[in-house]
Coordinates of C-alpha atoms and ligand atoms in Angstrom, one line a residue:
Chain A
X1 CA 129.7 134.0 198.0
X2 CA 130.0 136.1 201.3
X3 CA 126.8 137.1 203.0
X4 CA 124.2 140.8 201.9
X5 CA 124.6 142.8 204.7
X6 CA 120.9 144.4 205.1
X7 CA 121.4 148.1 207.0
X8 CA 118.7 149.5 208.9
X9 CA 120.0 153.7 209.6
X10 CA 118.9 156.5 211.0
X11 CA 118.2 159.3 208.7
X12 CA 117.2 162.6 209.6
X13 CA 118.7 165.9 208.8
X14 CA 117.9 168.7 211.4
X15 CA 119.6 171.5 209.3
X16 CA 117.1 170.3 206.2
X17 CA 113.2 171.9 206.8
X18 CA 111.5 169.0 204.7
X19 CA 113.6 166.5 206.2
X20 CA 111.7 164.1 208.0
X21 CA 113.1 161.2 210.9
X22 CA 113.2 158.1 208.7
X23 CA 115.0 154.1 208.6
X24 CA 116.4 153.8 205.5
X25 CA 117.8 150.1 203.9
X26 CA 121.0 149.6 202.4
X27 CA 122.6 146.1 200.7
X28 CA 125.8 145.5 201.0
X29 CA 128.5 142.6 200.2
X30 CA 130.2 141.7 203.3
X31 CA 134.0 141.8 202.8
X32 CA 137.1 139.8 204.8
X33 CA 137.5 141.8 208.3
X34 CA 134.9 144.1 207.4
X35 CA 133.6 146.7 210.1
X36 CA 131.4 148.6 210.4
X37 CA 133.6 151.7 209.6
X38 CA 134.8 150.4 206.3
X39 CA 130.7 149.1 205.7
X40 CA 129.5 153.0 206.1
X41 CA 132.3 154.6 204.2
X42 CA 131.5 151.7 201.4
X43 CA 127.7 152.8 201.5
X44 CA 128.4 156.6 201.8
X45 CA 130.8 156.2 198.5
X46 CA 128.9 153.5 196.4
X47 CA 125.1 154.3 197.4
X48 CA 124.5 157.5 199.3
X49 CA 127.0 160.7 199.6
X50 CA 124.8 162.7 202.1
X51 CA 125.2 159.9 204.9
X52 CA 126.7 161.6 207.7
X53 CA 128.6 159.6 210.5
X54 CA 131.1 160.8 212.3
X55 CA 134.9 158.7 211.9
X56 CA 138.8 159.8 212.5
X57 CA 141.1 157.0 213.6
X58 CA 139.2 153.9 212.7
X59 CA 141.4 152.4 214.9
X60 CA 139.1 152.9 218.6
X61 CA 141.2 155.6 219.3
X62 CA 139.6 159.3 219.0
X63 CA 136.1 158.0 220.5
X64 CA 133.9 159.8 217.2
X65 CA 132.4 157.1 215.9
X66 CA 129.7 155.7 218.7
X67 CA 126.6 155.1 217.7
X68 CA 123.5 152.6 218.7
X69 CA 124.4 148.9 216.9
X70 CA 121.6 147.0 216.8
X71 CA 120.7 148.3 220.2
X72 CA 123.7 148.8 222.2
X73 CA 125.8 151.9 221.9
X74 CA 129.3 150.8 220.6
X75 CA 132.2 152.1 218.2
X76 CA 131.8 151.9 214.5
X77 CA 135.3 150.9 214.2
X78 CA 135.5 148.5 216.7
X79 CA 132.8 146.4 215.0
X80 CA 133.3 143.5 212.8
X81 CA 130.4 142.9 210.6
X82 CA 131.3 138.8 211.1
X83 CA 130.2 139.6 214.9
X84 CA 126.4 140.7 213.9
X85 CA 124.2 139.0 212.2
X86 CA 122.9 140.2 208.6
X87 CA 120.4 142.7 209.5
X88 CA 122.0 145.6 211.2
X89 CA 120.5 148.4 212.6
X90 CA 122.0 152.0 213.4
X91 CA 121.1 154.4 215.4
X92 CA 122.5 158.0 216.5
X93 CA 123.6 157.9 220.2
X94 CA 120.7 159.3 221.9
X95 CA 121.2 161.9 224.7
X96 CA 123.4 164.1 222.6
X97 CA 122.8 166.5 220.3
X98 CA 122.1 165.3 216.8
X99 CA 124.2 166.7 213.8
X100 CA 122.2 164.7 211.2
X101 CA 122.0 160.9 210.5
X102 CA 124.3 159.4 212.7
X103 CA 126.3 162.0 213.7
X104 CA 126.1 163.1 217.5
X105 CA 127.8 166.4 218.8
X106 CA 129.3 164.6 221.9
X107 CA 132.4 167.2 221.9
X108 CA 130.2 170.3 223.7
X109 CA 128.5 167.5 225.8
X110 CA 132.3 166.5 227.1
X111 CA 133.4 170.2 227.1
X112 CA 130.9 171.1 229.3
X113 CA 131.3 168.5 231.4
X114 CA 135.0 169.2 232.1
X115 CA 134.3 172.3 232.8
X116 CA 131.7 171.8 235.1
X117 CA 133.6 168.8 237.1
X118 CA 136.9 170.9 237.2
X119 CA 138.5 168.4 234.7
X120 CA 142.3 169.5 235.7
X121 CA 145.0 169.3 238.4
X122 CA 143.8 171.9 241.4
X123 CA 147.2 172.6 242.9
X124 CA 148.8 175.7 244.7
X125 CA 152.6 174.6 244.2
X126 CA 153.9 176.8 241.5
X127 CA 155.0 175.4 238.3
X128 CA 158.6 175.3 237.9
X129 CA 159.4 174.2 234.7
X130 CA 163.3 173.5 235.2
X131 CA 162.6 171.3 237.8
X132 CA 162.7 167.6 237.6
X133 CA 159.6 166.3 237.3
X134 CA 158.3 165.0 240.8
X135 CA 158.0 160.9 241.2
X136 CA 155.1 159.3 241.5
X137 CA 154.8 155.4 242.7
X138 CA 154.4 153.1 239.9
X139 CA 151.4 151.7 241.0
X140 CA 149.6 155.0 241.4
X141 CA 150.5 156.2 237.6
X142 CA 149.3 152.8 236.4
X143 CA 145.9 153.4 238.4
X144 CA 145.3 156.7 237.1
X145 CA 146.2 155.8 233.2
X146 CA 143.5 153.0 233.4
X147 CA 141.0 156.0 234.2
X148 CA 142.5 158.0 231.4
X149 CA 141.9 155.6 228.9
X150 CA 138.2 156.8 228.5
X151 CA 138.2 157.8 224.4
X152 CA 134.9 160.0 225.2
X153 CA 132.8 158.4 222.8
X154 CA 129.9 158.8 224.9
X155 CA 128.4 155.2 225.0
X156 CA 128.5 155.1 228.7
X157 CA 126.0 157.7 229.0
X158 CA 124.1 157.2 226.0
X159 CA 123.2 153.5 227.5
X160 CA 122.7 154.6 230.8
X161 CA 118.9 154.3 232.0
X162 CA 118.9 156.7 234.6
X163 CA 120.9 159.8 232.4
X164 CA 117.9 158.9 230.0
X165 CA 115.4 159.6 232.2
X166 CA 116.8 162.4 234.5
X167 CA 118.6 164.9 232.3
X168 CA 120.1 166.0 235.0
X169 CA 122.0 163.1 235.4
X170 CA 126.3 163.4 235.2
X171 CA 126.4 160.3 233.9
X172 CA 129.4 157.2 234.3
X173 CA 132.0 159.3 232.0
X174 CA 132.0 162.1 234.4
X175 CA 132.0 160.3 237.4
X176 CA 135.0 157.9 236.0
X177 CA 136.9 161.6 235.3
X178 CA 136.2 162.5 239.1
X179 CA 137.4 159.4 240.2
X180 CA 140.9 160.0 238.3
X181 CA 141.2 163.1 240.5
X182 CA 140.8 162.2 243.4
X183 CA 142.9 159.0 242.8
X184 CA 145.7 161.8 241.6
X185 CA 148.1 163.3 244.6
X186 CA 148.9 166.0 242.9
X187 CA 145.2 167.2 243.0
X188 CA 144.8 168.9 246.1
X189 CA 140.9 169.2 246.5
X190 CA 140.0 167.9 249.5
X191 CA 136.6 165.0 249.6
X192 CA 134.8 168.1 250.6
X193 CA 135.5 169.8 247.0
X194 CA 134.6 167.0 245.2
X195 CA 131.3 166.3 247.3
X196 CA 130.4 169.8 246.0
X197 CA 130.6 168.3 242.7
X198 CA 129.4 165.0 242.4
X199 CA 127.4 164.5 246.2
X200 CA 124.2 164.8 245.2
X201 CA 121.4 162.8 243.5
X202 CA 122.7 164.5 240.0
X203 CA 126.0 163.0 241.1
X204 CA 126.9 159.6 241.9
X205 CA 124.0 158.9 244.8
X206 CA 121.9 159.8 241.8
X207 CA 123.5 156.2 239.8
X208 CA 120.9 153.5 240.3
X209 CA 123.4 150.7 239.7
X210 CA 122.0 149.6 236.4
X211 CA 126.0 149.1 235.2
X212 CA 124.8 149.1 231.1
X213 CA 128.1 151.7 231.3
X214 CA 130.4 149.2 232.1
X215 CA 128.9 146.5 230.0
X216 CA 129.1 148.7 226.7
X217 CA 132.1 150.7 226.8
X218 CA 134.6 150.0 224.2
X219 CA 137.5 150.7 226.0
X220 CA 136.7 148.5 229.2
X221 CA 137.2 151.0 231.4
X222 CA 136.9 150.1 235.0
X223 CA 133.6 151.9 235.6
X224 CA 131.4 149.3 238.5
X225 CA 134.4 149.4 240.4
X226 CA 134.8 153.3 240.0
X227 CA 130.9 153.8 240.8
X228 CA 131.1 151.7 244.0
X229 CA 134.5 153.5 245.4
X230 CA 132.5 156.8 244.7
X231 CA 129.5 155.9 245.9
X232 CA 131.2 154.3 249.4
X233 CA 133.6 157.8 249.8
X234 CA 131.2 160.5 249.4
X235 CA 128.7 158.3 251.6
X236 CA 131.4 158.5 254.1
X237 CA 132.1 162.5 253.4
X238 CA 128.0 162.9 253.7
X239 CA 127.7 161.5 257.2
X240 CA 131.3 163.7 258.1
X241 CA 129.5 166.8 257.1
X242 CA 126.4 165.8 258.9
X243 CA 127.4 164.7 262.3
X244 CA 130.7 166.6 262.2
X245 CA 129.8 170.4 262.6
Chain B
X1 CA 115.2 167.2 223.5
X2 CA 118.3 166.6 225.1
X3 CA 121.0 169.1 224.3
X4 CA 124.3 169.8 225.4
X5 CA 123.9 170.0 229.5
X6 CA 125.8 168.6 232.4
X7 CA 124.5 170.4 235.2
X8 CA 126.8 169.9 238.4
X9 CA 127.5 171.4 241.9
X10 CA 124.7 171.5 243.8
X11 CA 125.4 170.4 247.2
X12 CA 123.4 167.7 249.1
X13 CA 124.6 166.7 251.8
X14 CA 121.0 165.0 252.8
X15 CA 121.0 163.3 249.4
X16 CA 124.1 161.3 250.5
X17 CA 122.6 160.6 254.0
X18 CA 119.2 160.0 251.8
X19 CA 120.9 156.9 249.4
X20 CA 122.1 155.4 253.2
X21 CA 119.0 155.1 254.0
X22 CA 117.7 153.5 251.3
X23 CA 120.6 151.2 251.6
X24 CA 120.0 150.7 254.9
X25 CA 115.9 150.4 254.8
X26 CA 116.7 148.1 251.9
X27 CA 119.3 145.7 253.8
X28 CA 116.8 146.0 257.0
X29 CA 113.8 144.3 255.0
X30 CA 115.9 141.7 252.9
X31 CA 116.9 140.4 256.4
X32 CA 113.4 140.7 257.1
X33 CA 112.1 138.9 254.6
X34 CA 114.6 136.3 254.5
X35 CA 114.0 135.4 258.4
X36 CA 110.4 135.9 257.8
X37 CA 110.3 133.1 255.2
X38 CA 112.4 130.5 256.8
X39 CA 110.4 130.8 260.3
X40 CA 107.3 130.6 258.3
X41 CA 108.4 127.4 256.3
X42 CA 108.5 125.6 260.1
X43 CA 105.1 124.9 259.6
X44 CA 106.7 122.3 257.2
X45 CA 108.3 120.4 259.4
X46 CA 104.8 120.9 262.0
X47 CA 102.5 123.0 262.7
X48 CA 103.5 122.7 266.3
X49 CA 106.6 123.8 265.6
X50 CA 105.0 127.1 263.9
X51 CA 102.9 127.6 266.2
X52 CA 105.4 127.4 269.2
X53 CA 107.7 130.3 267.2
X54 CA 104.9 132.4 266.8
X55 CA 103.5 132.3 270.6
X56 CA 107.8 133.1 271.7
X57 CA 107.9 136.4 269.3
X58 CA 104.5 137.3 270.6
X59 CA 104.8 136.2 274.4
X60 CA 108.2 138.5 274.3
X61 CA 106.4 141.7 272.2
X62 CA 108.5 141.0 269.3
X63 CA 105.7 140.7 267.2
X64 CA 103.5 143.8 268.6
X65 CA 106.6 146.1 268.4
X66 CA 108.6 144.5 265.6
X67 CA 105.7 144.3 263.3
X68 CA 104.4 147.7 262.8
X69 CA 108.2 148.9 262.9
X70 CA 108.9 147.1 260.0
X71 CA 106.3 148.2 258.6
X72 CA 107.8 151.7 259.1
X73 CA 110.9 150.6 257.3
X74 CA 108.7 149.8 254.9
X75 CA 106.6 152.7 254.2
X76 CA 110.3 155.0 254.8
X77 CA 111.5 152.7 252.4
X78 CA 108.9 153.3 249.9
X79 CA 109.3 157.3 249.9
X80 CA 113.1 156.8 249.5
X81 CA 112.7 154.3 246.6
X82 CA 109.9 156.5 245.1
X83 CA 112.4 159.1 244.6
X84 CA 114.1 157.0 241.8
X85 CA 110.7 155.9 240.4
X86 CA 109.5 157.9 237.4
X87 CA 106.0 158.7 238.3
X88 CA 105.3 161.2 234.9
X89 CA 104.4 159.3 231.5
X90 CA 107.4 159.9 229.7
X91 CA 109.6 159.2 232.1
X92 CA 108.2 155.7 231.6
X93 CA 107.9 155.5 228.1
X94 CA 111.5 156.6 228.1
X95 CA 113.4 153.7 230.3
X96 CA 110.8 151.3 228.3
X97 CA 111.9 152.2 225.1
X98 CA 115.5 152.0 226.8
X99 CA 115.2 148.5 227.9
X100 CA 114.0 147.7 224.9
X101 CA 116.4 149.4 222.6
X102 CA 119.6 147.8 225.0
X103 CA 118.3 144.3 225.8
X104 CA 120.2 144.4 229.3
X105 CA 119.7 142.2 231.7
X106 CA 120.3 144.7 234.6
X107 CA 118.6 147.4 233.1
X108 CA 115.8 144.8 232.8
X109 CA 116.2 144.0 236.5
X110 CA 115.4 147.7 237.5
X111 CA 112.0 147.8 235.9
X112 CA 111.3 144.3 237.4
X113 CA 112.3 146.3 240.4
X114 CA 110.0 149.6 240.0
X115 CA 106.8 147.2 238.9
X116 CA 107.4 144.7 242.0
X117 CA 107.7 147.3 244.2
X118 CA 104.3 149.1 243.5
X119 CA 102.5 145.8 243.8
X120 CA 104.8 145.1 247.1
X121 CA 103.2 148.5 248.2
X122 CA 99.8 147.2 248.1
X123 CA 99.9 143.5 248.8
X124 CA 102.2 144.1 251.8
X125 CA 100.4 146.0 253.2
X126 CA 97.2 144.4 253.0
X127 CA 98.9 141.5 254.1
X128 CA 100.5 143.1 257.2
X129 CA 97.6 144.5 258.2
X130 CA 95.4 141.7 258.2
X131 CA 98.2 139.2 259.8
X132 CA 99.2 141.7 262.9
X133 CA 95.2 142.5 263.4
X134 CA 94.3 139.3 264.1
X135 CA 96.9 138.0 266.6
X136 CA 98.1 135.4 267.8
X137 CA 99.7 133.8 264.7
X138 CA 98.8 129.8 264.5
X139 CA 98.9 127.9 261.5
X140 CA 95.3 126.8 261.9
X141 CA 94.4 130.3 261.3
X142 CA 97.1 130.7 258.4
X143 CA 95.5 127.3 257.0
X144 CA 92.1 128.2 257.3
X145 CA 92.6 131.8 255.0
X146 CA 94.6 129.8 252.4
X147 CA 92.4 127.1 251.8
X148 CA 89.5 130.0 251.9
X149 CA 91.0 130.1 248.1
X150 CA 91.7 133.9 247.4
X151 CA 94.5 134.2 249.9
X152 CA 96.3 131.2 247.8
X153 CA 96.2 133.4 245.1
X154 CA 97.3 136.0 247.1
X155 CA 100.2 134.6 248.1
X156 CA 101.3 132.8 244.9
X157 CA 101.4 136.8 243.2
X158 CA 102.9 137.8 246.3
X159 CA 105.8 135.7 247.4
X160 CA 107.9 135.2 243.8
X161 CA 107.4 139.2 243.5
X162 CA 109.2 139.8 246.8
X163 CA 111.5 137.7 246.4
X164 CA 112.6 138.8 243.1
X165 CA 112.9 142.4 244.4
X166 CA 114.6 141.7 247.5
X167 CA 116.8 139.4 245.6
X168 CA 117.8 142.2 243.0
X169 CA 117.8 144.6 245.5
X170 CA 120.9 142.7 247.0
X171 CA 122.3 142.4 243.9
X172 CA 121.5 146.1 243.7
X173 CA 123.0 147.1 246.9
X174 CA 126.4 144.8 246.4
X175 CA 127.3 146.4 242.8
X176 CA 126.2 150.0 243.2
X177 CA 128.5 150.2 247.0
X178 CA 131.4 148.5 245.7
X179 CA 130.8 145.6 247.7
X180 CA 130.9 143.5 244.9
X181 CA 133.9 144.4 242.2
X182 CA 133.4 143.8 238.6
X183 CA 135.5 140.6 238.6
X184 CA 133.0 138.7 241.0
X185 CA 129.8 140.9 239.5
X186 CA 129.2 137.3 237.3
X187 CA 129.3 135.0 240.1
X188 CA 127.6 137.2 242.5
X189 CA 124.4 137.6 240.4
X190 CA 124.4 133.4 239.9
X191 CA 124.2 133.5 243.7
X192 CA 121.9 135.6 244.0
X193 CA 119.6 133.6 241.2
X194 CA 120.1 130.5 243.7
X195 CA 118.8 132.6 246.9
X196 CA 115.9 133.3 245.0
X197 CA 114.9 130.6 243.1
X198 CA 115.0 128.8 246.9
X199 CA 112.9 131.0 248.2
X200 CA 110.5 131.0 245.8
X201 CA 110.5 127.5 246.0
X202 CA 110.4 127.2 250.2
X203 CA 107.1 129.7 250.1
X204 CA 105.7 127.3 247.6
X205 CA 106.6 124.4 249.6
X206 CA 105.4 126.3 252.2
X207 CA 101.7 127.3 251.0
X208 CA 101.0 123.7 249.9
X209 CA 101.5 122.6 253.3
X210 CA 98.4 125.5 254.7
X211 CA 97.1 124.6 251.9
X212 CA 96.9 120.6 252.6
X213 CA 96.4 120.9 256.3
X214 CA 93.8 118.9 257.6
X215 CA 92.2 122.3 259.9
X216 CA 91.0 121.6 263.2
Ligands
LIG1 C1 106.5 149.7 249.2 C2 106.9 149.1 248.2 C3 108.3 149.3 247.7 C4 108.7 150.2 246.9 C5 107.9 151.3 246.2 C6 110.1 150.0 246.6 C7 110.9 150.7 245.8 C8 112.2 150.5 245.5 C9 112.9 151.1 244.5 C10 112.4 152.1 243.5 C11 114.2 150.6 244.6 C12 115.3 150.9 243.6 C13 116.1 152.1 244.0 C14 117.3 152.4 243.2 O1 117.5 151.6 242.3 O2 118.0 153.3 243.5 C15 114.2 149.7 245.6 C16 115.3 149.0 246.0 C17 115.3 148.0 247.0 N1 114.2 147.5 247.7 FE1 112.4 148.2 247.5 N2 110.5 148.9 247.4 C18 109.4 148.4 248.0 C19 109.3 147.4 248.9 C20 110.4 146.7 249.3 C21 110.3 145.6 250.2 C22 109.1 145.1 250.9 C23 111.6 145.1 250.3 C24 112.2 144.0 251.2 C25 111.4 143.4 252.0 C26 112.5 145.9 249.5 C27 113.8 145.8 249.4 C28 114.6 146.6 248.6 C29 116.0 146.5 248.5 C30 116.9 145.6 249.3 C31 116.5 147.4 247.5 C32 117.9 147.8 247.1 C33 118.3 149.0 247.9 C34 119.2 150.0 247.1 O3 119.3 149.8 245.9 O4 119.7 150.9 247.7 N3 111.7 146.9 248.9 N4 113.0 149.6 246.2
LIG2 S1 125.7 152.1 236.8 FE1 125.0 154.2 237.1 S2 126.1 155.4 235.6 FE2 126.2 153.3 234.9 S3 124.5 152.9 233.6 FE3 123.9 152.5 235.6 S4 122.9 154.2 236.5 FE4 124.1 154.8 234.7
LIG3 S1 134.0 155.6 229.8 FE1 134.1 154.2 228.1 S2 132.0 154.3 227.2 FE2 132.3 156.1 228.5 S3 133.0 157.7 227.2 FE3 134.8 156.8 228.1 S4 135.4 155.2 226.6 FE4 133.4 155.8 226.1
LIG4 S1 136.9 156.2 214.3 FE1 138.0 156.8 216.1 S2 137.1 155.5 217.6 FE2 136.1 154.9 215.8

């Protein structure tokens, strides 16, 4: 006989007036390879329709899924119920707006973000689309993808201490984005643009080092390592704009 | 509540030159401390040996000029660090609730950090002030206070508490500049358990010997 699954979730409908912020329990009969995905689609089918949580590729791919698994933030998908033991708990990821249930609105949080970090290619060549495309060492493409990989689920941020108590805060996501910028040649802002954006205690002298990012996120992106060569080059472009007039 | 936000782009230069100097305070007193407690622990090996360290750093100044300058460092320190510390009741109740909610180590580490350090702030400075307004340093003296009773006590709050934040603070200082990458972050932080744990264990050694020491 395979194990009950006992599931502590959030429930709490903001759209609803009389809804109130609630746990509520669920049973279930853990399956072979079950995750956590296939769990809350089994509950939201067999046991409760209104569940909301958020899902799309099940395959830790489109980054919708994140939420708070028995305390860490984490993907749904990525999840194997044989990895936790039989009282699970699930939470919405905090930090971002909730939808309802589990569901977090972590798409404006990312828009904005983009927008606000200049999330594209600053270049004053002209584009000329018959042209061959211009080379770019191997190396340096490789470096940039493993920055790119970020699926924007949001866990980074929602795990990070210092974005929880300073709102303010960019958070680890946004910083990783910046980094893949300034790694990029073809981006032509100088350390000077990109101290406007991130050299300040919002920015990355505002990271306190805690590295929860790097220890949940699903993807395994290179964050410490990201935070450290921020931190050491807008250090350096601080004490350039101070004692270089 | 927290909505949709990401406020960026305002420029601070000082805030960069602000984190050195945290850095730097930070790196300043873990040198410190460190010399402090192996020059301290001579009184192991004799008090003659103690007391022979402490009449060189005071027959050349260092003690007169170095003390209430690190003391400085200190109290700079201390406004730069406050910066990070969240002083309003919420603030508090939120990175509890945090720690809680994550059960992470390092996010652990930082409130050992922020609740060490307010206790540093008072201790140390008690302590400072009573050790450089009664010079010359001997070991007799030392001996005397910490058989007195309360000073034992004093010191068995005070030394594992610095040493744990001067200890994470290094930790601290090595991830968040890149010093250490992620690859070595494991290895790093068992180093830095084994600096602490001996220091810890050296100002223990080091207070049974006051506190043995036949005075007079
Ligand atoms: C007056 C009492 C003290 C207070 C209020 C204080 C406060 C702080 C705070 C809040 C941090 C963390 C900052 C961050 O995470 O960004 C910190 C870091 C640190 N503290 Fe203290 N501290 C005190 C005393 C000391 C003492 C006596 C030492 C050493 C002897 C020390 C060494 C360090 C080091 C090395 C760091 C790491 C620096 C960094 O992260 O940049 N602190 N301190
Ligand atoms: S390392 Fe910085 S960004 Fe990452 S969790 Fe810690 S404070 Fe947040
Ligand atoms: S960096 Fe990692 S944890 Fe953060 S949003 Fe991207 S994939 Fe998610
Ligand atoms: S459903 Fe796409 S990442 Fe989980």
């Amino acid at each position: 006989m395979s194990r009950l699954l006992k599931f502590n979730i959030f429930r709490y409908n903001p759209a609803d007036e009389v809804s109130e912020p609630h746990m509520e329990e669920f049973v279930l009969e853990e399956t072979d390879s079950m995750t956590l995905f296939i769990a809350l689609n089994r509950i939201r089918e067999e046991q409760d329709p209104s569940l909301q949580f958020d899902f799309c590729c099940r395959a830790g791919i489109c980054g919708s899924c994140g939420m708070v698994i028995n305390g860490r933030p984490g993907l749904a998908c990525h999840t194997k119920t044989k990895d936790l033991s039989g009282e699970i708990t699930l939470l919405p990821l905090p930090v971002y707006k909730l939808v309802g249930d589990l569901s977090v609105d972590t798409g404006s949080w990312f828009r904005e973000m983009y927008t606000k970090t200049e999330s594209w290619i600053h270049t004053t060549k002209t584009f000329d689309p018959t042209a061959i495309e211009e080379r770019m060492d191997n190396k340096q493409a490789v470096d940039i993808y493993e920055l790119e990989r970020c699926v924007e689920c949001g866990c980074c941020v929602a795990a990070c201490g210092t974005a929880r108590m300073r709102e303010d805060f960019i958070g680890a996501a946004a910083l990783n984005r910046v980094a893949r910028f300034l790694i990029d040649p073809r981006d032509q802002r100088t350390e000077n643009d990109y101290y406007e954006i991130i050299g300040n205690d919002m920015g990355i002298f505002g990271c306190m080092g805690l590295l929860a990012c790097e220890d949940v996120c699903p993807k395994h992106l290179p964050l410490q390592n990201q935070l450290g060569f921020l931190r050491r080059k807008m250090g350096i472009t601080s004490l350039k704009k101070i004692f270089k007039k | 509540m927290s909505i949709s936000y990401v406020p960026v782009g305002k420029s601070g230069k000082w805030d960069g030159a602000m984190d050195w100097l945290q850095m730097l305070s930070g790196f300043s007193l873990i040198l410190f401390v460190w010399c402090h407690a192996i020059l301290e622990s001579s009184v192991v090996i004799s008090p003659d040996v103690m007391d022979a360290i402490g009449h060189f750093l005071e027959s050349t100044g260092m003690v007169q000029v170095g003390g209430p300058l690190i003391f400085l460092v200190f109290l700079s320190h201390f406004v730069l660090g406050a910066r990070k510390i969240p002083f309003r009741f919420d603030g508090q109740k939120t990175i509890w609730q945090h720690a809680k909610m994550l059960h992470h180590l390092d996010t652990w580490m930082w409130i050992v950090q922020i609740v060490s350090a307010m206790i540093i702030l008072i201790m140390a400075s008690i302590h400072m002030w009573v050790a450089l307004s009664d010079l010359p340093i001997t070991a007799a003296k030392s001996a005397a206070r910490i058989q007195g009773g309360y000073w034992a006590v004093f010191f068995l709050i005070l030394i594992p508490l610095v040493h744990l934040h001067v200890g994470i603070g290094f930790y601290r200082i090595g991830v968040k500049w890149g010093f250490v990458k992620d690859c070595n972050r494991a290895k790093f932080k068992k180093v830095v358990d084994v600096i602490v744990t001996a220091f810890v264990v050296l100002g223990l050694i080091t207070l049974a010997r006051y506190y043995f020491m036949s005075v007079n």
